[in-house]
mmCIF file of N, CA and C in Angstrom:
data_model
loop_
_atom_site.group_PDB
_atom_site.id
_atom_site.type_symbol
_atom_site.label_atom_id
_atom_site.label_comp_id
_atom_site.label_asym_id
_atom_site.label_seq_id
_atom_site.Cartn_x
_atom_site.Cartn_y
_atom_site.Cartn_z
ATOM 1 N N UNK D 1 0.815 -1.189 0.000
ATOM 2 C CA UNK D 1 0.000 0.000 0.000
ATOM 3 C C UNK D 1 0.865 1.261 0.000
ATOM 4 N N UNK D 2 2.113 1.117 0.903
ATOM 5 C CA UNK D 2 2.815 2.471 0.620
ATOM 6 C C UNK D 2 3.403 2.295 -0.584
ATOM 7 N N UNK D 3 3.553 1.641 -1.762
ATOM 8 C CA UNK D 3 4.202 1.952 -2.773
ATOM 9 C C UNK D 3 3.023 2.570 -3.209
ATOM 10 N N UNK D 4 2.038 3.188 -3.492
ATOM 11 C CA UNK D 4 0.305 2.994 -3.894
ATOM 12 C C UNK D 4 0.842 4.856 -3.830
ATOM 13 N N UNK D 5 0.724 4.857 -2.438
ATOM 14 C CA UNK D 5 1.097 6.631 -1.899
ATOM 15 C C UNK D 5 2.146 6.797 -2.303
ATOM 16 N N UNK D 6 3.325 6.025 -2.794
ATOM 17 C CA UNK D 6 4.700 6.368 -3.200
ATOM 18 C C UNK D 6 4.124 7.420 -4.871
ATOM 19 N N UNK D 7 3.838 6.498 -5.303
ATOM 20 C CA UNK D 7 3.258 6.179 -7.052
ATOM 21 C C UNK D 7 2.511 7.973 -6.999
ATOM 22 N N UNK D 8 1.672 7.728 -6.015
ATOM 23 C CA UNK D 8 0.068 8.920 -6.111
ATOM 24 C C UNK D 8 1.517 10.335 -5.997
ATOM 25 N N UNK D 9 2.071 10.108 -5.309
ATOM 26 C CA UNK D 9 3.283 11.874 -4.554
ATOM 27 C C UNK D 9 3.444 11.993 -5.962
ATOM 28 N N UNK D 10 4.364 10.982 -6.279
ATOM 29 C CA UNK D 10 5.432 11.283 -7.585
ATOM 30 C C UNK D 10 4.704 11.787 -8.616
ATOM 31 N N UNK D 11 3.563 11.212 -8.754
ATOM 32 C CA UNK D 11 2.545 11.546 -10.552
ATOM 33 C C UNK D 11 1.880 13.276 -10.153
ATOM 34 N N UNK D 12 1.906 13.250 -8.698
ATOM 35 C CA UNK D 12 1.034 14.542 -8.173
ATOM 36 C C UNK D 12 2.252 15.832 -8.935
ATOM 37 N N UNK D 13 1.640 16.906 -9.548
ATOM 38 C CA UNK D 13 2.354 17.736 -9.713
ATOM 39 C C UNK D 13 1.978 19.046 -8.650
ATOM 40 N N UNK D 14 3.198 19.774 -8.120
ATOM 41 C CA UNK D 14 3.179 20.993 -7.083
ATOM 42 C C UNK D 14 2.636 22.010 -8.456
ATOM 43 N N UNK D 15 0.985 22.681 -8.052
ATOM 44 C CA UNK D 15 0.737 23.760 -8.890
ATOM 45 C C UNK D 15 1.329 24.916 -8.264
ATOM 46 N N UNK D 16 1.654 25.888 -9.140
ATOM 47 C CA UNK D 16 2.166 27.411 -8.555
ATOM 48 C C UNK D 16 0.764 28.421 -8.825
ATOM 49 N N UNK D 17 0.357 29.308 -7.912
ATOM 50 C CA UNK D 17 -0.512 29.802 -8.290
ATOM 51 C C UNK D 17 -0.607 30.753 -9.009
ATOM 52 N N UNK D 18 -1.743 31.311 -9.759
ATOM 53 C CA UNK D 18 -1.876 32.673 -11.017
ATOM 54 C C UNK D 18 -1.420 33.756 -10.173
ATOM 55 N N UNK D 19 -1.119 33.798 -9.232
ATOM 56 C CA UNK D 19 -1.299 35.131 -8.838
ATOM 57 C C UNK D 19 0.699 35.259 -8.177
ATOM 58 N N UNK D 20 0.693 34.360 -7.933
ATOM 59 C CA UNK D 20 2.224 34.170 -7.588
ATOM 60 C C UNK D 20 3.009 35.103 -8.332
ATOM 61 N N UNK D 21 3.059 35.013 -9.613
ATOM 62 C CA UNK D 21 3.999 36.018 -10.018
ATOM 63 C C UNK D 21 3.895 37.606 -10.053
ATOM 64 N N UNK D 22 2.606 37.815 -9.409
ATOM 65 C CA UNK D 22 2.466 39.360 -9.360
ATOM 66 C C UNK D 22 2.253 39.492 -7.770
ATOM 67 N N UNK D 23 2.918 38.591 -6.876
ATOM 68 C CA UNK D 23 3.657 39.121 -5.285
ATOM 69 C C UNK D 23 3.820 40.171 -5.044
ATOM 70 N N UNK D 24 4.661 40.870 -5.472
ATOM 71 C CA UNK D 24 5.544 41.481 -5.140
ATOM 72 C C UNK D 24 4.406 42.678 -5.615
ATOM 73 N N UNK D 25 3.644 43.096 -6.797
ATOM 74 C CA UNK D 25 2.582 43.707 -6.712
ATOM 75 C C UNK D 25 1.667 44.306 -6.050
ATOM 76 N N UNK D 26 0.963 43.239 -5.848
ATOM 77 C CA UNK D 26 -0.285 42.540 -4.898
ATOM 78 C C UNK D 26 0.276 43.445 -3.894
ATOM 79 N N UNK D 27 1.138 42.682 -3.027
ATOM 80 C CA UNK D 27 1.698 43.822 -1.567
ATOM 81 C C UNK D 27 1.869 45.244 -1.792
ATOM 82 N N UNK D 28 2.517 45.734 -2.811
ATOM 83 C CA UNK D 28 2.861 47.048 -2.906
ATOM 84 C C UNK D 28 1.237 47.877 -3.235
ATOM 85 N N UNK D 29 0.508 47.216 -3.819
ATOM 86 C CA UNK D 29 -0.714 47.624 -3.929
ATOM 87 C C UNK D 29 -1.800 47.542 -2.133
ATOM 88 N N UNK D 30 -1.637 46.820 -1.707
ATOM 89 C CA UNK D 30 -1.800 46.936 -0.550
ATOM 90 C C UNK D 30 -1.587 47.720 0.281
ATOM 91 N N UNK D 31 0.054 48.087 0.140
ATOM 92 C CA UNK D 31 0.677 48.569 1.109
ATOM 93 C C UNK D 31 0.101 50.217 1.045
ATOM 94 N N UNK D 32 0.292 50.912 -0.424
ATOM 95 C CA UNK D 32 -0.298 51.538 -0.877
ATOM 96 C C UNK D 32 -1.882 52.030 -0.298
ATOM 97 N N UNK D 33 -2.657 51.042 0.218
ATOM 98 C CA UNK D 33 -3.994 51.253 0.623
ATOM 99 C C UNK D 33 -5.487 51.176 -0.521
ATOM 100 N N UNK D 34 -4.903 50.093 -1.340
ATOM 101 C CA UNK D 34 -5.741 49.704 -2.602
ATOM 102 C C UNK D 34 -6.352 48.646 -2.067
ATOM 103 N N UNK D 35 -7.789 48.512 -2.631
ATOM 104 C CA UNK D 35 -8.852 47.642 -2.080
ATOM 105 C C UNK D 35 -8.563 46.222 -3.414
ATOM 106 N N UNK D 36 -9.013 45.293 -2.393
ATOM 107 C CA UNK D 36 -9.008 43.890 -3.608
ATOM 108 C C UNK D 36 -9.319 43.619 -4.910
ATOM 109 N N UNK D 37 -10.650 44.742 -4.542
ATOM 110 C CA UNK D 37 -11.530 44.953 -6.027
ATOM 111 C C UNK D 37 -10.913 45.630 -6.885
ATOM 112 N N UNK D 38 -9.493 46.921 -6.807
ATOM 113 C CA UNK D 38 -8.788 47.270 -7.298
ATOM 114 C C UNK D 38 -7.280 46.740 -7.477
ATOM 115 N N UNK D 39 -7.022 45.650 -6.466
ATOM 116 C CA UNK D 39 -6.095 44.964 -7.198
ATOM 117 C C UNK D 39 -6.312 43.884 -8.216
ATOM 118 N N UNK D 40 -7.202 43.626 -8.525
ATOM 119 C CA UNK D 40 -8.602 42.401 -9.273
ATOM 120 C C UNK D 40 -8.271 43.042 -10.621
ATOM 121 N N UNK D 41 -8.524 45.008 -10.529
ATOM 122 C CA UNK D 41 -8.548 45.624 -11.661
ATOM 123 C C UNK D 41 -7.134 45.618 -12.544
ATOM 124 N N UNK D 42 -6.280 46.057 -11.491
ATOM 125 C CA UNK D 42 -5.352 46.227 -11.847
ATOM 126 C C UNK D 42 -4.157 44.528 -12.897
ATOM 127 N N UNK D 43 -4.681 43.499 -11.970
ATOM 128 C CA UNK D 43 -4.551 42.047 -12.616
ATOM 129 C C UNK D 43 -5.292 42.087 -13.837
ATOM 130 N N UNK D 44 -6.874 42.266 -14.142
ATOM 131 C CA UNK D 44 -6.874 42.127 -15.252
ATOM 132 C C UNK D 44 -6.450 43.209 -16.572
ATOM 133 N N UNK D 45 -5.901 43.989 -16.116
ATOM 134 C CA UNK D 45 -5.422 44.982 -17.197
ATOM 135 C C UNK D 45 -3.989 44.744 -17.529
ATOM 136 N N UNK D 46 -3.180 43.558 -16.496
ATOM 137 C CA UNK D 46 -2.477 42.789 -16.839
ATOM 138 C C UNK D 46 -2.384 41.265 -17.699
ATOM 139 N N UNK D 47 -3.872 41.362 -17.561
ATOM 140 C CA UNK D 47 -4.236 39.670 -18.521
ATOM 141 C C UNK D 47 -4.418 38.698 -17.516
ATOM 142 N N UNK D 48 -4.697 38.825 -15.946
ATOM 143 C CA UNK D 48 -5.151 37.871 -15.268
ATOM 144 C C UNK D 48 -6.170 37.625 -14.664
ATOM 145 N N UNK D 49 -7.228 37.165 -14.718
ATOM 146 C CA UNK D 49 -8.611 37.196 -14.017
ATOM 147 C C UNK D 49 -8.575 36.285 -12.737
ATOM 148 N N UNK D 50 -8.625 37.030 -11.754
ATOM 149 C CA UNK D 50 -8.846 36.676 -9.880
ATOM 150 C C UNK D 50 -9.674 37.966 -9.827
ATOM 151 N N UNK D 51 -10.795 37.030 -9.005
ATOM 152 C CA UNK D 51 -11.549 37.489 -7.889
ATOM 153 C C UNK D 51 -11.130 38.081 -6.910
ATOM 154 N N UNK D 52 -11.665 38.991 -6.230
ATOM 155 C CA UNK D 52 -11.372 39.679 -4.952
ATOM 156 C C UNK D 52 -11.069 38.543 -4.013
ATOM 157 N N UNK D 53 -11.892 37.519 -3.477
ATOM 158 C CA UNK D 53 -11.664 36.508 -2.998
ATOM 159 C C UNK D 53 -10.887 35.562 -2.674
ATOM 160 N N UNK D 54 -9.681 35.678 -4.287
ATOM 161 C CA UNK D 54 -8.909 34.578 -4.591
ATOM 162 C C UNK D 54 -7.460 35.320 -4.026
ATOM 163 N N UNK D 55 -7.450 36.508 -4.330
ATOM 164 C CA UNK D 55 -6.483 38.004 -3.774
ATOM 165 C C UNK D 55 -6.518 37.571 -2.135
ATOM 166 N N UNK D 56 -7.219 37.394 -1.416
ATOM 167 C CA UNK D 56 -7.021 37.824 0.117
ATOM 168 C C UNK D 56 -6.974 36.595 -0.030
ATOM 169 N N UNK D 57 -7.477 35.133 -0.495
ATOM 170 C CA UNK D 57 -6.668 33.907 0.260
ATOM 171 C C UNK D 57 -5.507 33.435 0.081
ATOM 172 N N UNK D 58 -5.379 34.351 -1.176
ATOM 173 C CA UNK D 58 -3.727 33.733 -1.845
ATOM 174 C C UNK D 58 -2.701 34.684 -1.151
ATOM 175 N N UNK D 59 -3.157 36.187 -0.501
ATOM 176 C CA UNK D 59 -2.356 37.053 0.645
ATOM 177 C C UNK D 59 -2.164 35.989 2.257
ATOM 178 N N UNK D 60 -3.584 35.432 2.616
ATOM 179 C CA UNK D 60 -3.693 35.050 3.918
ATOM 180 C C UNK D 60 -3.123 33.420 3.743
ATOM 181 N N UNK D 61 -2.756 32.823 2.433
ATOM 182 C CA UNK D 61 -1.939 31.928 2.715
ATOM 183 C C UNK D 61 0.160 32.211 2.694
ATOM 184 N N UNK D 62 -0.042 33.133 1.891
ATOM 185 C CA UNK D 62 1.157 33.254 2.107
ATOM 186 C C UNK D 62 1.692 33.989 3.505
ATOM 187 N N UNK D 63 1.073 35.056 4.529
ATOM 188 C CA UNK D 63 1.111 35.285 5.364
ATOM 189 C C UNK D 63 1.368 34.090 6.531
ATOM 190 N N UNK D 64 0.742 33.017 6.455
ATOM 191 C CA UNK D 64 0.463 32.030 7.261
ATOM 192 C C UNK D 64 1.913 31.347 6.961
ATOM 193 N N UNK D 65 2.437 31.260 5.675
ATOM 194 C CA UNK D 65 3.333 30.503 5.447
ATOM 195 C C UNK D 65 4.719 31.186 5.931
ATOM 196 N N UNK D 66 5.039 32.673 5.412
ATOM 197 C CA UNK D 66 5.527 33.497 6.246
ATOM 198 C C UNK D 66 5.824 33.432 7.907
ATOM 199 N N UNK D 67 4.933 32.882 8.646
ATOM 200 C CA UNK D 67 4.607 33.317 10.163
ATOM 201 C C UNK D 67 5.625 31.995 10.463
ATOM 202 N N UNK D 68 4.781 30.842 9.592
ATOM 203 C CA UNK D 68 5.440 29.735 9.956
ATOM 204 C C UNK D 68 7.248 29.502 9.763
ATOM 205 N N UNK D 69 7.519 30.124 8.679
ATOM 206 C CA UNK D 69 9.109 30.144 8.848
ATOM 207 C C UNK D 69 9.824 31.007 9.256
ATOM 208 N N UNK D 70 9.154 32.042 10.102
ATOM 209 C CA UNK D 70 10.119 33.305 10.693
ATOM 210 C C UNK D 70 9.110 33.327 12.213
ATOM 211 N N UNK D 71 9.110 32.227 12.462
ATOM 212 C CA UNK D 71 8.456 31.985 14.191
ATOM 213 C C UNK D 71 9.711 32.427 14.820
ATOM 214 N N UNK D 72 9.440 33.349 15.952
ATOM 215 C CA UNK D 72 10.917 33.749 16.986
ATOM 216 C C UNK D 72 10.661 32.375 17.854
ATOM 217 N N UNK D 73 11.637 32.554 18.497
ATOM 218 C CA UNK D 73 12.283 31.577 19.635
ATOM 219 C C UNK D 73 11.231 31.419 20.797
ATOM 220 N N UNK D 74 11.245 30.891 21.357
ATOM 221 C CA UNK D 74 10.076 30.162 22.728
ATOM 222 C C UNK D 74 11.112 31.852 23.515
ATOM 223 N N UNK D 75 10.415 32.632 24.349
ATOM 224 C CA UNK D 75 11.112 34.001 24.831
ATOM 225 C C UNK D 75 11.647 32.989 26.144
ATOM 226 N N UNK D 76 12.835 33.218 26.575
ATOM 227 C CA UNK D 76 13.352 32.573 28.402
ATOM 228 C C UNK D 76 12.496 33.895 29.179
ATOM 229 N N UNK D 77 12.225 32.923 30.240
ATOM 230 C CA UNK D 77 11.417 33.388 31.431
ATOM 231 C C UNK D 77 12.966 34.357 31.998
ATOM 232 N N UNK D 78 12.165 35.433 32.572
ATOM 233 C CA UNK D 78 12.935 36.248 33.246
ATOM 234 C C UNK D 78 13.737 35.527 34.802
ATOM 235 N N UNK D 79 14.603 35.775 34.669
ATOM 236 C CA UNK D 79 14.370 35.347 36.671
ATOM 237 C C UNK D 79 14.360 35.997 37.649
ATOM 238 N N UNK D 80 13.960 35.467 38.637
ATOM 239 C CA UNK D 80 13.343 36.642 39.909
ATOM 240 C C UNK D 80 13.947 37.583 40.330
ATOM 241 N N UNK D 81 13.158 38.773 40.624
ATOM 242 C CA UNK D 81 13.956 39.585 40.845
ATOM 243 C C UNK D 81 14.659 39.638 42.350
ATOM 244 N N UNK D 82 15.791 40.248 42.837
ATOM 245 C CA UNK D 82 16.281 39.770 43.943
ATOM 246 C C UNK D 82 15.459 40.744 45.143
ATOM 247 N N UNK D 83 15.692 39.583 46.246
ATOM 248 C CA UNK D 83 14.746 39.860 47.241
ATOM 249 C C UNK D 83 15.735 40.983 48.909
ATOM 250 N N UNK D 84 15.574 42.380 49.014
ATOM 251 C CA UNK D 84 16.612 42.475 50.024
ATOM 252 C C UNK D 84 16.408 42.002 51.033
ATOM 253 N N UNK D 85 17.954 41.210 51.480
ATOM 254 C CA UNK D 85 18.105 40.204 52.731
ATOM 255 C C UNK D 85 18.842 41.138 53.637
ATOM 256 N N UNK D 86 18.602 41.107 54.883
ATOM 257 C CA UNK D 86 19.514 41.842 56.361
ATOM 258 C C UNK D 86 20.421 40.918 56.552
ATOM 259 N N UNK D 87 21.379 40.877 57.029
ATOM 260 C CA UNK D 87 22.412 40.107 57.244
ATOM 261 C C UNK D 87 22.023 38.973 57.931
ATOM 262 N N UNK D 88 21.186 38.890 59.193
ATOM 263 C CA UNK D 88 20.843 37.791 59.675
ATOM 264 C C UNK D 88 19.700 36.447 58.741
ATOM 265 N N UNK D 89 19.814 36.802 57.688
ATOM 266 C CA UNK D 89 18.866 36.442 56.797
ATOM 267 C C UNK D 89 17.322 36.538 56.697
ATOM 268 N N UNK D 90 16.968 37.187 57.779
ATOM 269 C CA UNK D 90 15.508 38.288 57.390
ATOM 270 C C UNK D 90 15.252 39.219 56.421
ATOM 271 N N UNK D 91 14.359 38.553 55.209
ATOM 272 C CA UNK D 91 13.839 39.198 54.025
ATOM 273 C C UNK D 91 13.702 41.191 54.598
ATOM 274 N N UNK D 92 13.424 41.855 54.443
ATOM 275 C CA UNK D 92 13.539 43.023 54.281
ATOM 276 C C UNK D 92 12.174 43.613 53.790
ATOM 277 N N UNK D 93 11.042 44.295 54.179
ATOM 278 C CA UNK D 93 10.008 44.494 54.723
ATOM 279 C C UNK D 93 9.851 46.339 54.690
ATOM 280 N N UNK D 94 9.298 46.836 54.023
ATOM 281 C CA UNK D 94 9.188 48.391 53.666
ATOM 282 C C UNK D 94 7.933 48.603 53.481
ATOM 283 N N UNK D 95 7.001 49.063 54.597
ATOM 284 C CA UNK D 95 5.912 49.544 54.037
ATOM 285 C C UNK D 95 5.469 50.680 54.241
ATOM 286 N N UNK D 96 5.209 51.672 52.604
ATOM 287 C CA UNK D 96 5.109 52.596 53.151
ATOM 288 C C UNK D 96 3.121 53.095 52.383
ATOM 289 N N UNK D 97 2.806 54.193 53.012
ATOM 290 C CA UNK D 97 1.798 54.649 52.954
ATOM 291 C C UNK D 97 1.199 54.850 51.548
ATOM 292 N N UNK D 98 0.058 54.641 50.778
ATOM 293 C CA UNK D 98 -0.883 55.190 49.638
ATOM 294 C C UNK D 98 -0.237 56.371 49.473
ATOM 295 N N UNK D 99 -0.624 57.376 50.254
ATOM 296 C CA UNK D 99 -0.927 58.721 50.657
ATOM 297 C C UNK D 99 -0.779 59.333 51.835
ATOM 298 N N UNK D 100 -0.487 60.741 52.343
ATOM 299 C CA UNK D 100 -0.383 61.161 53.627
ATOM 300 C C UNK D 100 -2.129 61.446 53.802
ATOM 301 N N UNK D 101 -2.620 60.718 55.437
ATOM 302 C CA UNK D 101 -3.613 60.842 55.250
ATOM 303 C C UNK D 101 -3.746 61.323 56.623
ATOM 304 N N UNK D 102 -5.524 62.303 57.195
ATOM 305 C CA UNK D 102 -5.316 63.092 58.332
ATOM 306 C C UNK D 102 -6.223 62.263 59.248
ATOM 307 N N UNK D 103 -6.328 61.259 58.877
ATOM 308 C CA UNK D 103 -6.800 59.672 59.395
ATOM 309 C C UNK D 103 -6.001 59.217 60.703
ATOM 310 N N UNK D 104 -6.604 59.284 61.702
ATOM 311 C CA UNK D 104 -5.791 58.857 62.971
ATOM 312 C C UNK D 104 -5.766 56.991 63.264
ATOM 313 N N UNK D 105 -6.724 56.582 62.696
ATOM 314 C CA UNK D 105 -7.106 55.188 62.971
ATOM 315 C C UNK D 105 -6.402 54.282 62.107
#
């Protein structure tokens, strides 16, 4: 059976998508502050027909794919901050007031 899935990978061809080669576009049109429906326009006055639709999933997959290979590092936990000790080893204890208050109680 795994030669079966061997056979199915190999015959499978990786499609590239229509919109792939106008990347670098697409974003700058974005970045710009152009709506989908005008990058849609702007594709077909290049000779490519996508939907508004096909524009933001083919942005929100490459974003996703993006995230996934430029993940930062797990962050290290800070460590505690130090606690003042008195020489006899009694933690160190400061409490001082909110506010000056004319509160006798």
């Amino acid at each position: 059976m795994n030669t079966d899935i061997n056979d199915f990978l190999a015959r499978r061809q990786r499609t590239v998508s229509k919109l792939a080669p106008w990347l670098e576009q697409i974003i700058a049109l974005r970045k710009s502050g152009a709506s989908y429906r005008c990058i849609c326009s702007y594709l077909a006055e290049q000779g490519v027909t996508a939907r508004n639709e096909e524009v933001i999933r083919f942005l929100r997959r490459r974003d996703r794919a993006r995230l996934r290979t430029s993940s930062p590092t797990k962050p290290q936990p800070r460590p505690p901050a130090p606690k003042p000790v008195l020489p006899d080893g009694i933690p160190v204890f400061k409490w001082e007031p909110a506010g000056k208050s004319d509160n006798s109680w």
